[in-house]
Short mmCIF file of C-alpha atoms in Angstrom, two decimals:
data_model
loop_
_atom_site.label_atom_id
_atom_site.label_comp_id
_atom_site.label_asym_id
_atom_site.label_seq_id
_atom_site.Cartn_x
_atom_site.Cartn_y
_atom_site.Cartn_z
CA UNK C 260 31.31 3.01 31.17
CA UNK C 261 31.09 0.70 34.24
CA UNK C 262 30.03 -3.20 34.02
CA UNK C 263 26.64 -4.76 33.87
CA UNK C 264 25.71 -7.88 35.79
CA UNK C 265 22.22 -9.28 34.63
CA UNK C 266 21.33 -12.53 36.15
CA UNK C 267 19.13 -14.56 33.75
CA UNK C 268 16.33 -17.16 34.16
CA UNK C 269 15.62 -20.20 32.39
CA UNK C 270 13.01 -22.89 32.85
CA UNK C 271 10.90 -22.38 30.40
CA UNK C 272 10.96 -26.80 29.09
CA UNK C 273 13.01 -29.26 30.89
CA UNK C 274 15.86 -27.57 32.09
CA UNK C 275 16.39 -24.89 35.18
CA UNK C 276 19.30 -22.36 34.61
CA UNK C 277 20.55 -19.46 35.85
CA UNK C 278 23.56 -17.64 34.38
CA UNK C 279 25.17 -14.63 35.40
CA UNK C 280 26.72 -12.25 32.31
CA UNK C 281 28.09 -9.53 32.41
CA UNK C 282 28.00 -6.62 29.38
CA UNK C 283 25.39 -9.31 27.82
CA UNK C 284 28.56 -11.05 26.35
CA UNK C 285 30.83 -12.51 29.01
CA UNK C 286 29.53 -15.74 30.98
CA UNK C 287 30.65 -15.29 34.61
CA UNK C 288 28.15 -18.76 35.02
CA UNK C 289 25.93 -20.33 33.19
CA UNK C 290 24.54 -23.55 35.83
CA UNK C 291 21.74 -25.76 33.88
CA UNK C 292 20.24 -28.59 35.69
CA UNK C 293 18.46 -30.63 33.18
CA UNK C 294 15.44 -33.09 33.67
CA UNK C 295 16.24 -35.29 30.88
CA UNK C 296 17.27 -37.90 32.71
CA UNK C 297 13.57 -37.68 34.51
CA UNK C 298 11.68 -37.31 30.79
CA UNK C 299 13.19 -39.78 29.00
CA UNK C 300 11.09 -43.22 30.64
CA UNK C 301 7.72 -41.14 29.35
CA UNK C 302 8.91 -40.61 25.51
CA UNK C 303 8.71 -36.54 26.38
CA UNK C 304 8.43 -33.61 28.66
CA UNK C 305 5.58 -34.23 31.37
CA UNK C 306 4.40 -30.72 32.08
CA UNK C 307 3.71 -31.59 35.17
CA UNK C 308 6.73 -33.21 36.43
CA UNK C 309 8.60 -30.33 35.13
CA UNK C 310 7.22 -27.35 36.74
CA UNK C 311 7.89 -29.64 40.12
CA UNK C 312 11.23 -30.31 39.53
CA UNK C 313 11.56 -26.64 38.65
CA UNK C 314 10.59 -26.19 42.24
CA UNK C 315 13.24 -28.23 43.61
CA UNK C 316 15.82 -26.88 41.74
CA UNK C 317 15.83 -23.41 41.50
CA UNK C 318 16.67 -21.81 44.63
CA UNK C 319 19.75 -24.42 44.42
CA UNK C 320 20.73 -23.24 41.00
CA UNK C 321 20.85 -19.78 41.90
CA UNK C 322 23.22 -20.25 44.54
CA UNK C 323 25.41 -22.43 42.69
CA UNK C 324 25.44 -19.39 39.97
CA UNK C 325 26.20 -16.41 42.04
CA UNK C 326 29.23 -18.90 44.11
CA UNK C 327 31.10 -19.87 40.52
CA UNK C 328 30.63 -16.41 39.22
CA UNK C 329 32.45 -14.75 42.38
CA UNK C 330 29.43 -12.12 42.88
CA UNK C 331 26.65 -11.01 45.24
CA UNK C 332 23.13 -9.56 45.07
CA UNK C 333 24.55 -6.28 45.73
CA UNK C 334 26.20 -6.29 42.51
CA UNK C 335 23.65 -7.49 39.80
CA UNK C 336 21.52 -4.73 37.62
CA UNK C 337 19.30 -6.47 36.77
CA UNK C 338 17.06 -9.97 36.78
CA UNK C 339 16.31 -11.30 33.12
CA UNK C 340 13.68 -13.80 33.70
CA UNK C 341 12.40 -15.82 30.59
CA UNK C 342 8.48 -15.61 30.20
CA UNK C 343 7.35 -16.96 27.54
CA UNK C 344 7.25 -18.70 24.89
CA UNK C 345 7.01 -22.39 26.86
CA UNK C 346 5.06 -24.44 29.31
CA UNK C 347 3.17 -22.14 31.36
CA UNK C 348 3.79 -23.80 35.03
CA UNK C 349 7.21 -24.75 33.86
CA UNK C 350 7.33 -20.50 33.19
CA UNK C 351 5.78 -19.64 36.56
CA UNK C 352 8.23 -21.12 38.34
CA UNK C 353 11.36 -19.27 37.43
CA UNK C 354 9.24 -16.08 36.34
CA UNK C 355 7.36 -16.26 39.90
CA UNK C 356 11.06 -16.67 41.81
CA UNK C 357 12.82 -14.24 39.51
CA UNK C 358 9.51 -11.08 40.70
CA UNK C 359 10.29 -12.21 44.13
CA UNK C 360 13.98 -12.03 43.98
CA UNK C 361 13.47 -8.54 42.41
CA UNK C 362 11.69 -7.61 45.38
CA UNK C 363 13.90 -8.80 47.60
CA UNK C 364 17.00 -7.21 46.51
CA UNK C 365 15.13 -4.10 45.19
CA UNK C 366 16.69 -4.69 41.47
CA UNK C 367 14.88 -4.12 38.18
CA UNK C 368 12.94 -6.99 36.95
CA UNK C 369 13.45 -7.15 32.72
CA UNK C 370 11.46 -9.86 31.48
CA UNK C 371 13.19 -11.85 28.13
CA UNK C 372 11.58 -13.75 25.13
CA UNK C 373 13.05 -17.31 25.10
CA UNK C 374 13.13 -16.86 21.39
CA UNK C 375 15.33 -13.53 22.04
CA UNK C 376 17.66 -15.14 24.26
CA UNK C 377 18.09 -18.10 21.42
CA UNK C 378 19.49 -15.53 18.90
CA UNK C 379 21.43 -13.90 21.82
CA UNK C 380 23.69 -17.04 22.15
CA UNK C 381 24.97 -15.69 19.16
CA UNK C 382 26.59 -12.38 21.03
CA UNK C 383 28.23 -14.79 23.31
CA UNK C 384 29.50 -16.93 20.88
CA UNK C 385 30.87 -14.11 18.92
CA UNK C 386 31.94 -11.28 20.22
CA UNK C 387 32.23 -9.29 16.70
CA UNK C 388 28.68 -9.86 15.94
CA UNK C 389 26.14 -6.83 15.63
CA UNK C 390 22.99 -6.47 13.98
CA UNK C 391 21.57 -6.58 10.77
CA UNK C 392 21.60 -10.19 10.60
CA UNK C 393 19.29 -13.03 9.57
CA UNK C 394 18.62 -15.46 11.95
CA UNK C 395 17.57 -19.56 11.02
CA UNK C 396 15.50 -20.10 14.22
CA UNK C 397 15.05 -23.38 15.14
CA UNK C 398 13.66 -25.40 18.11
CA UNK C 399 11.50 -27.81 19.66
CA UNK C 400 8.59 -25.65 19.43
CA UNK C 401 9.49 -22.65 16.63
CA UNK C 402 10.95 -23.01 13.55
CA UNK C 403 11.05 -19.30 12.02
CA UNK C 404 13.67 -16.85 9.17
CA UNK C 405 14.05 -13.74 11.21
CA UNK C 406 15.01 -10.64 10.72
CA UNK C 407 17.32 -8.77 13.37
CA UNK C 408 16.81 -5.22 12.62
CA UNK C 409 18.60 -4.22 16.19
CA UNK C 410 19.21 -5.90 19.57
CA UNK C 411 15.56 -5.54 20.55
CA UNK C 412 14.13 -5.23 16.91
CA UNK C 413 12.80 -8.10 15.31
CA UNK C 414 10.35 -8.97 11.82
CA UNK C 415 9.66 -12.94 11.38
CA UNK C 416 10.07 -13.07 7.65
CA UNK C 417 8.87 -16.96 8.01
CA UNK C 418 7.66 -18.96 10.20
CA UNK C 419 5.98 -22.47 10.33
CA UNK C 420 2.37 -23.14 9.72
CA UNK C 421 2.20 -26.65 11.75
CA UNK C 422 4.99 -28.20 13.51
CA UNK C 423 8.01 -27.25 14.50
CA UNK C 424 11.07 -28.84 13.36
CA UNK C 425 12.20 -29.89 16.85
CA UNK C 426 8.83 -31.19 17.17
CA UNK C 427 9.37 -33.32 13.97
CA UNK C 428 12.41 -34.79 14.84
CA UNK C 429 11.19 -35.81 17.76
CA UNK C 430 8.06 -37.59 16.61
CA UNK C 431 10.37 -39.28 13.81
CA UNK C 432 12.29 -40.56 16.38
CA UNK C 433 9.22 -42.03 17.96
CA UNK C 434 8.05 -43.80 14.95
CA UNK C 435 11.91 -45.40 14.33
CA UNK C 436 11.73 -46.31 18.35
CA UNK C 437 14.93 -43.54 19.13
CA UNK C 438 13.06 -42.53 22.01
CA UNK C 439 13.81 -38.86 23.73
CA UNK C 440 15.12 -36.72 23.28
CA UNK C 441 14.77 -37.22 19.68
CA UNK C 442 16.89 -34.88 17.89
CA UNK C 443 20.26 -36.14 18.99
CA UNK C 444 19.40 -39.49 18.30
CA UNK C 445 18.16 -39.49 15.42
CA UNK C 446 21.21 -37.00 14.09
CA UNK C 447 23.55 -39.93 15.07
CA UNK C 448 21.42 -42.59 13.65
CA UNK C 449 22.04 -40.53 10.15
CA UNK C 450 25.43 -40.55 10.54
CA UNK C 451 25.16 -44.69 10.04
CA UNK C 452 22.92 -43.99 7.12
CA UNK C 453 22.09 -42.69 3.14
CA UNK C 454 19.73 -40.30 2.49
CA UNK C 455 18.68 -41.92 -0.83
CA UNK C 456 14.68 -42.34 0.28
CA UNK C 457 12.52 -39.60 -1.37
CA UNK C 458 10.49 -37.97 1.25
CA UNK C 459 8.21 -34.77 0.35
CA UNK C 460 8.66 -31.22 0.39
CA UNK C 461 5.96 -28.44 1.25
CA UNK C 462 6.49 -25.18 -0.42
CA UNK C 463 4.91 -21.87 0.26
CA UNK C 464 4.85 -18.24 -1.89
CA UNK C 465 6.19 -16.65 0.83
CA UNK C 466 8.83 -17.90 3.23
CA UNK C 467 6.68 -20.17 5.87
CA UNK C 468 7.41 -24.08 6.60
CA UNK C 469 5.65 -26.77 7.07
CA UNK C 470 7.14 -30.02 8.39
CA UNK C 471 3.42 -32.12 8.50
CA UNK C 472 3.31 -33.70 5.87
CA UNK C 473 6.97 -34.83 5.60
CA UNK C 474 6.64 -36.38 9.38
CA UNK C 475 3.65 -38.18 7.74
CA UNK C 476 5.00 -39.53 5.21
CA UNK C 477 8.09 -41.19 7.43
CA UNK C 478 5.38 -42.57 9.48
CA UNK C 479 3.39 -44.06 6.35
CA UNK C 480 6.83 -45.18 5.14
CA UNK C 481 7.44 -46.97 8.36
CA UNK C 482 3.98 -48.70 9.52
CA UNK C 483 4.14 -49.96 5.53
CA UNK C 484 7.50 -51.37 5.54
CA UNK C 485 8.85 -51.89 9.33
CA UNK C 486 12.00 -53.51 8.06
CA UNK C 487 13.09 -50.31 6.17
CA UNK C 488 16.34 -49.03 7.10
CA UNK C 489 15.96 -46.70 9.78
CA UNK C 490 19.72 -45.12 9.45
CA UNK C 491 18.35 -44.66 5.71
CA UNK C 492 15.22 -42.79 6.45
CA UNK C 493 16.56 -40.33 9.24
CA UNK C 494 19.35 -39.44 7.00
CA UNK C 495 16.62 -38.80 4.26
CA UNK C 496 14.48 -36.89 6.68
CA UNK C 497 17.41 -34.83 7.76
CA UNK C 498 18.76 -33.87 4.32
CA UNK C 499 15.16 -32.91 2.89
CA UNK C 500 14.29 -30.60 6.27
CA UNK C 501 17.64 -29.37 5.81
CA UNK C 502 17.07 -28.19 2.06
CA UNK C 503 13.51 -27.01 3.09
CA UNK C 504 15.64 -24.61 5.31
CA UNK C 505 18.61 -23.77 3.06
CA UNK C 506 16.02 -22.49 0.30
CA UNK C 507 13.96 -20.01 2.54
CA UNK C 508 17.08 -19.05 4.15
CA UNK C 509 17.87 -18.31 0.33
CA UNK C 510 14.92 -16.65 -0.62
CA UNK C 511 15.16 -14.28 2.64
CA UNK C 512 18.67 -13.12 1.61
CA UNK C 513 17.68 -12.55 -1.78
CA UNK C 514 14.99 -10.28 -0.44
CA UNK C 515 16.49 -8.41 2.11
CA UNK C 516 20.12 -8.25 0.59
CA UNK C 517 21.84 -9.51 3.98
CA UNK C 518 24.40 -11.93 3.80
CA UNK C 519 25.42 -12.59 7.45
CA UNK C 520 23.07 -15.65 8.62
CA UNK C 521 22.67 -16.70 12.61
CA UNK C 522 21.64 -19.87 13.50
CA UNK C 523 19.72 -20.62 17.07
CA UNK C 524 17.77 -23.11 19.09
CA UNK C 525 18.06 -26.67 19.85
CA UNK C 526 18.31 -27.74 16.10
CA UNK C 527 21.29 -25.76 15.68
CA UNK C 528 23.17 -28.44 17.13
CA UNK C 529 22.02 -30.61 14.26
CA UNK C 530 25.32 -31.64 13.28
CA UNK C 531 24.50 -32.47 9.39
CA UNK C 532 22.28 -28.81 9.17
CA UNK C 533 25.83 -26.78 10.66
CA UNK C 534 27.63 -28.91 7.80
CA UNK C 535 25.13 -27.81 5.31
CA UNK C 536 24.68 -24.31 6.03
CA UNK C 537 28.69 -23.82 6.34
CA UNK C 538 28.99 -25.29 2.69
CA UNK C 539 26.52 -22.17 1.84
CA UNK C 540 29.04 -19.96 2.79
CA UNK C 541 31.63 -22.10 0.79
CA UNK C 542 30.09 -21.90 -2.17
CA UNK C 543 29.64 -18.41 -2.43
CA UNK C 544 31.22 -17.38 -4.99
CA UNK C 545 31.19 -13.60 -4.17
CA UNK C 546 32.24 -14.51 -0.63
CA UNK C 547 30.26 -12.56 1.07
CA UNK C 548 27.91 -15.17 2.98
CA UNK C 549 29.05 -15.10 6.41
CA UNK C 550 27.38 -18.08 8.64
CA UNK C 551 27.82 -17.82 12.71
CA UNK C 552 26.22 -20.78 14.91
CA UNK C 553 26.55 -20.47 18.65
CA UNK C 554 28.71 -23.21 20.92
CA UNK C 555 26.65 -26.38 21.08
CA UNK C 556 26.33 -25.75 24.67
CA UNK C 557 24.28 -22.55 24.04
CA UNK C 558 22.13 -24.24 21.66
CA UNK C 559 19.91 -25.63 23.88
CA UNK C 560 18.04 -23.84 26.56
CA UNK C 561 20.49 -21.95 29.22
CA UNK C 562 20.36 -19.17 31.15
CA UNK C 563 23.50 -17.57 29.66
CA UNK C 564 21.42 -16.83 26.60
CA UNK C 565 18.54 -15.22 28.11
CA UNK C 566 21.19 -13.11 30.33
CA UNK C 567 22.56 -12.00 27.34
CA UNK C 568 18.91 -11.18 25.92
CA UNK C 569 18.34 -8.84 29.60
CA UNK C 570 20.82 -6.85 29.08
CA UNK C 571 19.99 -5.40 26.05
CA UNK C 572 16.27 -4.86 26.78
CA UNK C 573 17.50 -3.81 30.10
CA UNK C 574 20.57 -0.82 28.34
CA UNK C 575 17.34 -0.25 25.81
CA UNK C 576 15.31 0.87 28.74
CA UNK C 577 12.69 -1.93 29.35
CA UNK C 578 11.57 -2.48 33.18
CA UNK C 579 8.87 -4.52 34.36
CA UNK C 580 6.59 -4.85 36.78
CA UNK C 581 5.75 -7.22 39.52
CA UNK C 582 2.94 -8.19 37.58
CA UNK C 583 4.15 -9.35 34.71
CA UNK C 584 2.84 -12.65 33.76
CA UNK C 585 3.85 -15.76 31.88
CA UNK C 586 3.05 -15.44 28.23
CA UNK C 587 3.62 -19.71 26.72
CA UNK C 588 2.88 -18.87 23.15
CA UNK C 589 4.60 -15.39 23.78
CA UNK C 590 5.35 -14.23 19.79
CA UNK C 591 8.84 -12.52 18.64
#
């Protein structure tokens, strides 16, 4: 069976990628050219500013990807474009140059999920790894349990009902004056920190999350008292999410009866959540919890991921056309 090139797409946020993989597990290149540098002085992503600097950037990234990885046009399959979920400009920009590089070079165009490509760092990661799995999805702007039936076969078993967990992080770091990007920061702030502050939990029949009411009540706890330790409460934020996601994650394995649990998205790279979910496995007594989390550099948004995504929509059959447009609250 000969090779498959698929040259993926990323700029669905802040950053503008483009990888080139080959049998949807190799990375011959995986160039990201972030804009966090450019966020950071407004507190978040500017839309705005984002889809521009997408502009500037992406013809640039391409050709850095195709030089490191050794290859030409002639040689990729396919283009894996992410379109959608995300910011809809930030979208049209790669999805707009990925339809016109299709036509160009007269290759298939195979649009990706972004939330696809996020469990597909997981393939990269680990070569071994095959569906059925669960999958803890976690990010900026989803925070859902997921089933992986197949490579293109998904049920959401959970998902959240108001923010995402990404989302929370980042407005807890806004109220403790982290700045952004939140997550990171206020994961090392924890590390200086006890989580012995009692913060809320919502709970739900079913497997759905809701991280509201615990971002509130940091905020309350912090207008109230602005001389509480801050180390304190983001360690007590991040061990409460964290147990918030360890008993779903529970619940979904006792339903479905599958032990092997992938982690994905930004959060992923939590360091005290990969800590907490690996002691899960540990204290298994039966042994038969396996946990896999993908290399912290494929935990945020790349190209390599959504590659990897391509080519298994694209050895499944899928083809799109020209007109395909960007979805931003494109579902699983």
């Amino acid at each position: 069976m000969r090779d498959i090139y698929t040259l993926g797409i990323e700029s669905s946020c802040d950053e503008t990628s483009v990888a080139i993989v080959k049998n949807g597990r190799e990375i011959l290149s995986n160039i990201i050219d972030t804009q966090i540098p450019i966020h950071e002085k407004y507190g978040g992503v500017v839309p705005e500013i984002a889809s521009r600097n997408h502009i500037e950037a992406i013809s640039r990234v391409t050709k850095k990807a195709l030089e490191e990885a050794n290859i030409s046009f002639e040689q990729i399959d396919a283009i894996t474009p992410t379109y959608g979920p995300g910011l809809v400009g930030a979208l049209l920009v790669g999805l707009s140059y990925a339809k016109a590089l299709s036509f160009a070079i007269n290759k298939p165009l195979v649009g990706v999920n972004h939330i696809q490509g996020h469990i597909a760092a997981n393939y990269i990661t680990y070569k071994e790894l095959e569906p059925p799995f669960l999958c803890m999805m976690m990010s900026g702007g989803n925070t859902q349990i997921i089933q992986v039936k197949d490579y293109t076969e998904f049920e959401v078993l959970g998902k959240t009902r108001d923010d995402a967990i990404g989302e929370a992080f980042d407005k807890v770091a806004r109220v403790v004056g982290l700045g952004y990007p939140g997550g990171p920061k206020v994961d090392k702030l924890a590390q200086e920190g006890e989580p012995i502050i009692n913060l809320p939990k919502t709970h739900f029949e079913n497997m759905d999350f809701s991280f509201s009411g615990i971002k509130t009540a940091v905020i309350n706890l912090h207008h109230k008292n602005p001389e509480i330790n801050k180390a304190n409460l983001c360690a007590s934020f991040e061990k409460t999410v964290t147990e918030i996601l360890l008993e779903n994650v529970n619940r979904a394995i006792k339903q479905t009866g599958i032990k092997t649990i992938a982690l994905a998205g930004g959060v992923s790279a939590n360091s005290y959540i990969r800590k907490a979910f690996l002691t899960l496995q540990q204290d298994d007594k039966e042994k038969k919890i396996k946990i896999y989390m993908p290399d912290l550099k494929l935990c945020t948004d790349n190209a390599a991921m959504i590659a990897s995504a391509g080519y298994y929509n694209y050895i499944q059959g899928k083809r799109d056309e020209l007109h395909l447009n960007a979805i931003p609250n494109l579902k699983l």
